[in-house]
Coordinates of C-alpha atoms in Angstrom, one line a residue:
M271 CA -42.7 -6.5 82.4
V272 CA -42.3 -8.8 79.6
P273 CA -43.3 -7.8 76.4
S274 CA -45.9 -10.3 74.7
H275 CA -43.7 -11.3 71.7
A276 CA -40.1 -12.4 74.8
T277 CA -39.2 -16.4 74.9
P278 CA -40.1 -17.2 78.2
P279 CA -37.8 -18.6 80.2
R280 CA -36.8 -22.1 80.2
R281 CA -36.8 -24.7 82.0
T282 CA -34.5 -27.3 82.9
R283 CA -34.1 -30.7 83.6
R284 CA -31.9 -32.8 86.1
V285 CA -30.9 -35.8 85.1
L286 CA -28.5 -37.6 87.8
P287 CA -25.5 -39.6 86.8
A288 CA -25.6 -43.7 86.4
A289 CA -24.6 -44.1 89.4
A290 CA -26.5 -42.2 91.8
L291 CA -30.2 -44.2 89.8
A292 CA -28.4 -48.1 90.3
L293 CA -29.6 -46.4 93.6
V294 CA -32.0 -45.2 93.5
T295 CA -33.9 -47.8 92.1
S296 CA -31.9 -50.2 94.4
A297 CA -34.0 -49.0 97.4
V298 CA -36.6 -49.3 96.3
T299 CA -36.5 -52.7 95.6
L300 CA -34.9 -53.9 98.5
S301 CA -37.4 -52.3 100.8
A302 CA -40.5 -54.2 99.3
L303 CA -38.5 -57.6 100.4
P304 CA -38.6 -59.6 103.8
G305 CA -36.9 -58.4 106.5
S306 CA -34.8 -62.0 107.0
A307 CA -34.0 -61.2 103.0
V308 CA -31.8 -59.3 103.3
A309 CA -29.5 -60.0 106.3
G310 CA -27.3 -59.3 104.1
S311 CA -24.7 -62.6 102.9
A312 CA -25.0 -66.5 103.3
S313 CA -22.1 -64.9 105.7
G314 CA -25.5 -63.6 107.9
Y315 CA -27.1 -67.0 108.3
G316 CA -26.6 -69.6 110.7
T317 CA -26.2 -72.9 110.4
P318 CA -30.0 -74.7 110.1
T319 CA -31.0 -77.0 112.6
I320 CA -33.5 -79.7 112.1
K321 CA -34.4 -82.0 115.2
L322 CA -36.5 -84.8 115.5
A323 CA -38.8 -84.9 118.7
T324 CA -38.1 -88.7 118.5
S325 CA -35.4 -90.6 115.8
Y326 CA -37.8 -93.9 115.0
L327 CA -40.7 -94.2 113.6
S328 CA -42.8 -97.6 113.1
G329 CA -45.6 -98.0 110.4
A330 CA -47.2 -101.0 107.9
V331 CA -47.9 -101.9 104.3
G332 CA -50.6 -100.6 103.5
A333 CA -51.8 -98.9 106.5
T334 CA -54.4 -95.9 107.1
G335 CA -53.2 -92.7 109.2
D336 CA -49.8 -94.3 110.7
P337 CA -48.3 -92.7 113.1
T338 CA -46.3 -89.1 112.2
V339 CA -43.0 -88.3 114.2
T340 CA -42.7 -83.7 114.5
V341 CA -39.7 -82.4 112.8
K342 CA -38.6 -78.7 114.5
V343 CA -36.4 -76.7 111.9
G344 CA -34.3 -73.0 112.8
Q345 CA -32.2 -70.7 111.2
S346 CA -30.4 -68.0 112.8
G347 CA -31.1 -64.9 110.0
A348 CA -33.6 -66.6 108.4
D349 CA -37.5 -66.1 108.7
T350 CA -38.2 -70.5 109.3
G351 CA -40.9 -70.0 106.7
A352 CA -37.9 -69.3 104.0
L353 CA -37.0 -73.6 105.3
T354 CA -37.8 -76.7 103.0
V355 CA -37.4 -80.0 104.6
S356 CA -37.6 -83.2 102.7
A357 CA -35.5 -86.3 102.0
T358 CA -33.1 -86.9 100.6
A359 CA -31.9 -91.2 100.9
T360 CA -32.7 -93.9 102.6
T361 CA -30.8 -97.1 103.2
H362 CA -33.2 -99.5 102.7
G363 CA -35.8 -98.6 99.0
S364 CA -37.9 -101.4 99.9
V365 CA -38.8 -100.7 102.8
A366 CA -38.7 -97.3 101.9
Q367 CA -37.7 -94.2 99.3
A368 CA -37.2 -91.0 100.2
G369 CA -40.5 -89.8 97.3
D370 CA -42.6 -92.4 99.7
V371 CA -41.3 -89.0 103.1
T372 CA -44.2 -86.6 103.2
V373 CA -43.8 -83.7 105.3
T374 CA -46.4 -80.7 106.3
G375 CA -47.0 -77.6 108.2
T376 CA -44.4 -75.3 107.8
G377 CA -42.7 -73.1 110.1
A378 CA -40.4 -74.1 112.6
T379 CA -42.8 -77.6 113.3
R380 CA -43.4 -79.4 110.3
E381 CA -44.8 -83.2 110.4
V382 CA -43.8 -86.4 108.5
A383 CA -45.0 -89.7 107.7
V384 CA -43.5 -92.6 106.0
R385 CA -45.4 -95.4 103.4
A386 CA -44.3 -98.9 103.8
R387 CA -43.5 -100.1 100.5
G388 CA -42.4 -103.5 102.5
K389 CA -41.2 -105.4 106.0
G390 CA -38.3 -104.5 107.6
Y391 CA -36.0 -101.5 108.6
T392 CA -34.8 -98.6 106.5
G393 CA -32.9 -95.1 107.4
L394 CA -34.2 -92.2 105.8
T395 CA -32.3 -88.8 105.3
L396 CA -33.7 -86.2 106.1
K397 CA -32.8 -82.5 105.0
V398 CA -33.9 -79.0 105.8
A399 CA -32.5 -76.5 103.1
G400 CA -31.4 -73.1 104.9
L401 CA -31.2 -69.6 103.5
G402 CA -27.0 -69.2 101.7
G403 CA -26.8 -72.3 101.2
K404 CA -26.9 -73.5 104.4
S405 CA -28.6 -77.5 104.8
A406 CA -28.6 -79.5 108.0
T407 CA -29.1 -83.5 108.2
T408 CA -30.8 -86.1 110.5
T409 CA -31.9 -89.4 110.1
L410 CA -34.6 -91.5 111.2
H411 CA -35.2 -94.8 111.6
Y412 CA -38.0 -96.2 110.4
A413 CA -38.6 -99.6 111.2
A414 CA -42.0 -101.8 108.1
S415 CA -45.0 -104.7 109.9
G416 CA -46.3 -106.3 107.4
A417 CA -50.2 -105.3 104.8
V418 CA -52.6 -106.6 107.6
R419 CA -56.3 -107.7 107.1
N420 CA -58.8 -105.6 107.6
A421 CA -56.1 -103.1 107.0
A422 CA -58.7 -100.2 106.8
D423 CA -59.8 -100.6 109.8
T424 CA -56.7 -101.1 111.7
R425 CA -54.7 -98.9 114.2
Y426 CA -51.6 -99.2 116.3
L427 CA -50.2 -98.6 119.0
T428 CA -47.2 -97.7 119.6
G429 CA -45.1 -98.2 123.5
S430 CA -45.7 -100.6 123.9
S431 CA -46.1 -104.6 121.6
D432 CA -47.6 -106.1 125.2
S433 CA -52.0 -104.8 125.4
S434 CA -53.9 -107.4 128.0
A435 CA -56.8 -105.0 129.1
A436 CA -58.0 -102.1 128.3
V437 CA -61.1 -99.1 130.0
D438 CA -62.4 -96.6 127.9
V439 CA -62.6 -93.6 129.5
G440 CA -64.8 -91.4 127.0
G441 CA -64.2 -88.7 124.4
G442 CA -63.2 -91.0 122.0
Y443 CA -60.3 -92.0 124.1
M444 CA -59.1 -95.4 126.6
V445 CA -55.9 -96.6 128.9
V446 CA -54.6 -99.6 127.3
A447 CA -52.1 -101.9 130.5
D448 CA -49.3 -104.8 129.7
D449 CA -48.9 -107.8 131.0
E450 CA -45.5 -106.3 130.4
S451 CA -44.5 -103.9 132.8
N452 CA -46.9 -102.0 135.7
V453 CA -48.2 -99.3 133.2
L454 CA -50.7 -97.8 132.4
R455 CA -50.6 -95.5 129.4
L456 CA -53.7 -93.2 127.3
Y457 CA -54.0 -93.9 124.1
R458 CA -57.5 -92.3 121.4
R459 CA -59.2 -95.4 120.3
D460 CA -59.5 -93.8 116.3
A461 CA -55.7 -93.3 115.9
S462 CA -52.5 -94.8 115.8
G463 CA -49.0 -93.5 117.2
A464 CA -47.7 -93.6 121.2
P465 CA -49.6 -92.9 124.3
V466 CA -50.7 -89.1 125.0
R467 CA -50.4 -89.7 129.1
T468 CA -49.1 -92.5 130.7
W469 CA -49.9 -94.1 135.0
D470 CA -46.5 -96.4 136.3
V471 CA -48.3 -98.0 138.8
G472 CA -45.9 -100.0 140.3
S473 CA -44.2 -97.5 143.0
G474 CA -48.2 -95.7 144.7
L475 CA -48.8 -100.4 144.3
D476 CA -45.5 -100.9 145.8
A477 CA -45.5 -103.8 143.3
D478 CA -41.8 -104.2 142.4
K479 CA -41.7 -106.5 139.8
E480 CA -44.6 -106.2 136.9
I481 CA -48.1 -107.0 138.4
D482 CA -48.6 -109.1 135.1
I483 CA -52.1 -106.9 134.5
E484 CA -54.2 -108.9 132.0
G485 CA -57.5 -108.3 133.2
A486 CA -59.5 -104.0 133.7
A487 CA -63.8 -103.3 134.6
R488 CA -65.1 -100.0 135.5
V489 CA -67.4 -99.4 138.1
G490 CA -68.5 -95.0 137.0
D491 CA -65.5 -93.7 138.5
T492 CA -63.3 -96.9 139.8
I493 CA -61.3 -99.4 137.3
Y494 CA -60.3 -102.8 138.8
W495 CA -57.4 -104.2 137.7
T496 CA -56.8 -107.9 138.5
G497 CA -53.2 -109.7 137.5
S498 CA -52.9 -113.2 136.1
L499 CA -52.5 -115.2 140.2
G500 CA -50.9 -117.6 138.4
N501 CA -47.1 -118.5 138.5
N502 CA -44.8 -117.0 136.2
K503 CA -43.8 -118.3 132.4
D504 CA -40.9 -120.5 135.0
G505 CA -43.9 -121.6 137.5
E506 CA -42.5 -119.3 140.6
P507 CA -45.0 -118.0 142.2
K508 CA -44.3 -113.9 142.5
E509 CA -46.6 -111.9 145.3
D510 CA -46.7 -109.0 142.8
R511 CA -48.8 -111.4 140.1
S512 CA -52.0 -112.0 142.5
T513 CA -52.6 -108.0 142.9
L514 CA -56.1 -106.8 142.4
F515 CA -56.2 -103.2 142.7
T516 CA -57.9 -100.3 141.7
T517 CA -57.6 -96.3 140.0
T518 CA -59.7 -93.4 140.6
V519 CA -60.5 -91.9 136.7
S520 CA -60.9 -87.9 136.8
G521 CA -61.4 -85.6 133.8
S522 CA -61.9 -88.1 130.2
G523 CA -61.3 -88.2 126.6
A524 CA -57.5 -86.4 126.5
D525 CA -57.6 -84.7 130.0
T526 CA -58.4 -88.5 131.6
D527 CA -56.7 -88.5 134.5
L528 CA -56.3 -92.0 137.1
E529 CA -55.4 -92.2 141.1
V530 CA -54.0 -95.0 142.6
G531 CA -57.1 -96.3 144.4
G532 CA -56.9 -99.4 146.8
S533 CA -55.6 -103.3 146.9
Y534 CA -55.8 -107.1 148.1
Q535 CA -53.1 -109.7 147.0
G536 CA -55.3 -112.1 148.9
L537 CA -57.4 -113.3 145.9
R538 CA -54.9 -116.6 144.8
D539 CA -55.0 -117.6 148.0
D540 CA -58.5 -118.0 148.4
L541 CA -59.1 -119.2 145.7
V542 CA -56.8 -121.2 146.8
D543 CA -59.0 -122.8 150.3
W544 CA -62.2 -122.4 148.2
D545 CA -61.2 -124.6 145.5
K546 CA -59.8 -126.7 148.4
A547 CA -63.0 -127.0 150.3
N548 CA -65.3 -127.9 147.3
G549 CA -63.3 -130.9 147.3
D550 CA -60.7 -130.0 144.2
R551 CA -63.4 -130.1 141.7
L552 CA -61.5 -127.3 140.0
G553 CA -57.5 -128.1 139.7
F554 CA -56.7 -125.3 142.0
A555 CA -54.1 -125.7 144.4
K556 CA -52.4 -127.9 142.0
G557 CA -51.8 -125.3 139.2
T558 CA -50.7 -122.9 141.4
A559 CA -48.1 -125.9 143.4
D560 CA -44.4 -124.2 142.5
G561 CA -43.0 -125.1 139.3
Q562 CA -46.3 -125.7 137.0
V563 CA -46.4 -123.5 134.0
P564 CA -48.8 -120.7 134.5
K565 CA -50.2 -121.3 130.9
Q566 CA -51.0 -125.1 130.8
I567 CA -54.1 -127.2 130.6
D568 CA -54.8 -127.8 134.3
G569 CA -53.2 -125.0 134.9
F570 CA -54.1 -121.5 137.0
N571 CA -53.6 -117.9 135.1
V572 CA -56.7 -114.9 135.9
E573 CA -57.0 -112.8 131.7
G574 CA -60.8 -111.8 132.4
L575 CA -62.3 -109.1 134.6
E576 CA -65.9 -107.8 134.6
F577 CA -68.6 -107.4 136.9
A578 CA -72.1 -109.1 136.8
P579 CA -74.8 -108.1 135.7
G580 CA -76.7 -104.8 137.4
S581 CA -73.5 -105.4 140.2
G582 CA -70.8 -102.7 141.6
S583 CA -69.5 -105.8 143.7
T584 CA -70.1 -109.1 142.1
A585 CA -66.9 -110.1 138.8
Y586 CA -66.3 -111.7 137.1
I587 CA -62.9 -113.8 137.1
G588 CA -62.3 -114.9 133.9
F589 CA -60.4 -117.8 133.7
R590 CA -57.5 -118.8 130.7
A591 CA -56.6 -121.8 132.7
P592 CA -58.0 -124.3 133.1
L593 CA -60.5 -125.4 130.8
V594 CA -62.7 -127.1 133.2
P595 CA -62.5 -130.9 132.7
P596 CA -59.3 -129.8 131.6
A597 CA -58.5 -132.0 128.5
D598 CA -60.1 -130.9 124.5
G599 CA -63.5 -130.0 124.2
G600 CA -63.5 -128.8 127.6
K601 CA -65.6 -125.5 128.9
A602 CA -64.3 -122.1 129.7
L603 CA -64.3 -120.7 134.0
L604 CA -65.8 -117.6 135.6
V605 CA -65.9 -117.0 138.7
P606 CA -68.5 -114.8 140.7
V607 CA -66.0 -113.0 144.0
T608 CA -69.2 -111.7 145.3
N609 CA -67.5 -109.0 147.3
A610 CA -65.0 -106.9 145.1
D611 CA -65.6 -103.9 145.6
E612 CA -64.6 -105.1 150.2
L613 CA -61.5 -106.1 148.8
A614 CA -59.7 -103.3 146.5
G615 CA -60.6 -101.6 148.9
S616 CA -59.2 -103.6 151.7
V617 CA -55.7 -101.8 151.9
G618 CA -54.3 -105.1 154.2
D619 CA -57.1 -105.3 156.8
K620 CA -56.0 -108.9 157.0
D621 CA -60.1 -110.6 158.5
T622 CA -60.9 -109.9 154.9
H623 CA -61.0 -112.0 152.2
A624 CA -63.0 -112.7 149.0
T625 CA -65.8 -115.0 149.0
F626 CA -67.7 -116.9 145.5
G627 CA -70.7 -117.9 144.3
D628 CA -71.2 -121.0 142.2
P629 CA -68.6 -121.0 138.8
I630 CA -69.9 -120.7 136.1
T631 CA -68.2 -122.3 133.2
L632 CA -69.3 -121.4 129.1
D633 CA -69.1 -123.5 126.0
L634 CA -66.5 -121.3 124.0
G635 CA -66.1 -124.7 121.4
G636 CA -63.1 -125.5 122.9
L637 CA -61.5 -122.5 123.6
S638 CA -61.2 -120.3 127.1
V639 CA -61.5 -116.9 128.3
R640 CA -59.1 -113.5 127.6
D641 CA -61.1 -111.1 128.2
I642 CA -64.9 -110.1 129.2
R643 CA -66.0 -107.1 128.2
R644 CA -70.3 -105.9 129.5
N645 CA -72.1 -102.6 128.9
D646 CA -75.0 -101.4 131.0
K647 CA -77.7 -103.0 128.9
G648 CA -76.0 -106.3 130.3
Q649 CA -74.1 -107.6 127.5
Y650 CA -71.1 -108.7 127.5
L651 CA -68.9 -109.6 124.6
I652 CA -65.8 -112.8 125.0
V653 CA -62.7 -112.9 123.5
A654 CA -62.4 -116.3 122.9
G655 CA -59.0 -118.2 122.5
S656 CA -56.2 -121.1 123.0
W657 CA -54.9 -121.5 126.9
A658 CA -51.9 -122.6 125.4
A659 CA -51.7 -119.2 122.3
E660 CA -49.4 -116.4 122.6
D661 CA -50.3 -115.3 119.0
N662 CA -51.9 -116.3 116.5
S663 CA -51.5 -119.3 116.1
A664 CA -54.6 -120.9 117.7
P665 CA -57.9 -120.3 116.5
Y666 CA -59.6 -117.0 118.3
A667 CA -63.2 -115.5 118.4
L668 CA -65.8 -113.2 119.9
Y669 CA -69.2 -114.2 121.9
S670 CA -71.9 -112.3 123.3
W671 CA -73.2 -113.8 125.9
D672 CA -76.2 -112.4 128.4
G673 CA -74.1 -112.8 131.9
V674 CA -76.3 -115.2 133.6
A675 CA -75.6 -118.6 134.9
G676 CA -76.9 -121.4 132.7
H677 CA -77.5 -119.5 129.6
Q678 CA -74.7 -120.2 126.9
P679 CA -73.2 -117.6 124.5
V680 CA -73.0 -117.2 121.2
K681 CA -70.2 -116.5 118.2
R682 CA -70.8 -113.5 116.3
L683 CA -67.4 -113.7 114.8
D684 CA -63.9 -115.7 114.1
L685 CA -61.5 -113.7 114.6
P686 CA -58.7 -113.6 111.9
T687 CA -55.2 -115.0 113.3
A688 CA -53.0 -114.8 109.5
D689 CA -51.8 -111.2 111.5
P690 CA -48.9 -111.2 113.6
G691 CA -50.0 -110.7 117.4
G692 CA -52.7 -112.6 119.5
W693 CA -56.6 -111.1 120.2
E694 CA -56.7 -110.1 123.4
I695 CA -59.5 -107.3 124.3
V696 CA -62.5 -105.9 123.7
V697 CA -62.3 -102.1 125.3
D698 CA -66.5 -102.3 125.0
V699 CA -69.4 -103.1 124.4
P700 CA -71.9 -101.4 121.4
D701 CA -75.6 -102.5 121.6
L702 CA -75.8 -106.0 120.2
A703 CA -78.5 -105.7 117.9
A704 CA -77.6 -102.1 116.8
P705 CA -77.1 -102.0 112.6
G706 CA -73.5 -101.3 112.4
A707 CA -72.4 -102.1 115.5
R708 CA -68.9 -102.6 116.0
A709 CA -66.2 -103.8 118.3
Q710 CA -62.7 -102.9 118.8
V711 CA -60.7 -106.3 119.1
I712 CA -57.2 -105.7 120.8
T713 CA -54.1 -107.5 119.7
D714 CA -51.5 -108.4 122.3
G715 CA -48.7 -108.9 119.8
G716 CA -45.6 -108.9 122.0
S717 CA -44.3 -112.3 120.4
A718 CA -44.7 -111.9 117.4
D719 CA -41.8 -111.4 114.2
L720 CA -43.5 -107.5 113.7
Y721 CA -40.6 -106.6 110.8
G722 CA -39.2 -109.9 110.0
D723 CA -35.5 -110.1 111.8
G724 CA -37.1 -112.9 114.1
T725 CA -36.3 -110.4 117.3
E726 CA -40.2 -110.6 119.3
A727 CA -41.7 -107.5 120.1
K728 CA -41.1 -106.8 123.7
D729 CA -37.3 -107.4 122.7
L730 CA -37.2 -105.0 120.3
E731 CA -34.7 -101.8 121.2
H732 CA -37.0 -99.5 120.4
E733 CA -40.2 -98.8 122.1
E734 CA -41.1 -96.6 119.3
W735 CA -41.2 -100.2 117.2
R736 CA -42.8 -101.7 119.9
K737 CA -47.0 -102.2 118.5
S738 CA -50.3 -103.1 119.0
R739 CA -52.6 -103.8 116.5
S740 CA -56.3 -102.0 117.3
V741 CA -58.9 -103.4 114.8
S742 CA -62.8 -102.2 115.0
F743 CA -65.3 -105.5 113.5
P744 CA -68.2 -105.3 112.2
L745 CA -70.8 -107.7 115.1
N746 CA -74.2 -107.4 112.5
P747 CA -72.6 -107.6 108.2

């Protein structure tokens, strides 16, 4: 027993050496950091990687929702969230500068957008900065077209500049044809960018050369497509250009699929024979003769296709040439093909030939048919343009019509012609009496000099720089 007055035993306190204390503190600090950050010194990190989904991108001055490009980045030993992507240089600051590049997203995949300052081309250096002071770069080759009217309502369909026919397939998507190839492309209607899917129908139709697809019309799940039926630009007849064919639609929207159906290549000859039998009143024999250029006032060139009111068998063939009569102020021509459904299903049956109704002439102010489209109410819209124009050098207008022979169309609006490309397509027809009704009209920009270097769009080396312009116009302002 310890006496009450005795001094209690002293508690000893262990003091760690400074070096040991530093190690403990370090261990606590490191345990709170991400694993990628404790991998070690700079030698523990690999060289970053940066890869563009495509090295080529197009835009337009003042555009809304220009196409973007996806970039993927990575670095061994590092979390991709720790990497930064930015533009660091440009070869032509008048077109776009580094500060005009916006990078969004985190992780391994980022999205790159560019704001155009001026028309032309530039190379933009994109840099990924990784851990350990390491980085890598790549070059985005950017082309900017000029500012256009109706910029807020304009979208650009890239991958092709020669859009020639289109059909709505639901869900905000459309299938667009190209008169310089046999490829059909699926696009979002409300966005700029590349097609989400493509189909090359040439092999399914045994077409070695371009069909020169110029018109399209949908009945149920079947889309009818027609070539121009005319000679080529050198006045030479080409069999593939006389093709009428169908595709069967399944799905809708982004899930749309197409399958080639039937075809018929005798429509051109049938039209010539029919016209001869009726006194050669339309001049089809002359318009199709060897050496005859198709896009003449007395030529032979089809650019529109749509079915008659309430019919799934009678289709109106709309002619860019000839005018009737073939003189300034002549009327536009439609010829009803009364057994279009039989033709598409004939698949080489030599006993099947086209039958025709009486020709219909329309007063479009001296212009001809560039496209024609009908809605389920029997209301039509017609894109009218010059038989001669390849771009925006002649008047264009949008007319409404009730589809009845003898009734004349009514001009709804003059289409602007100050910007590149000729108006070629009307995608569908809204209720023309509805307030706020709008029509989506698309250009064929193949002959346009989009970037100011004298190169026609169809001849541009990179398909990402080729594009058609789509504009939504109000019909009842």
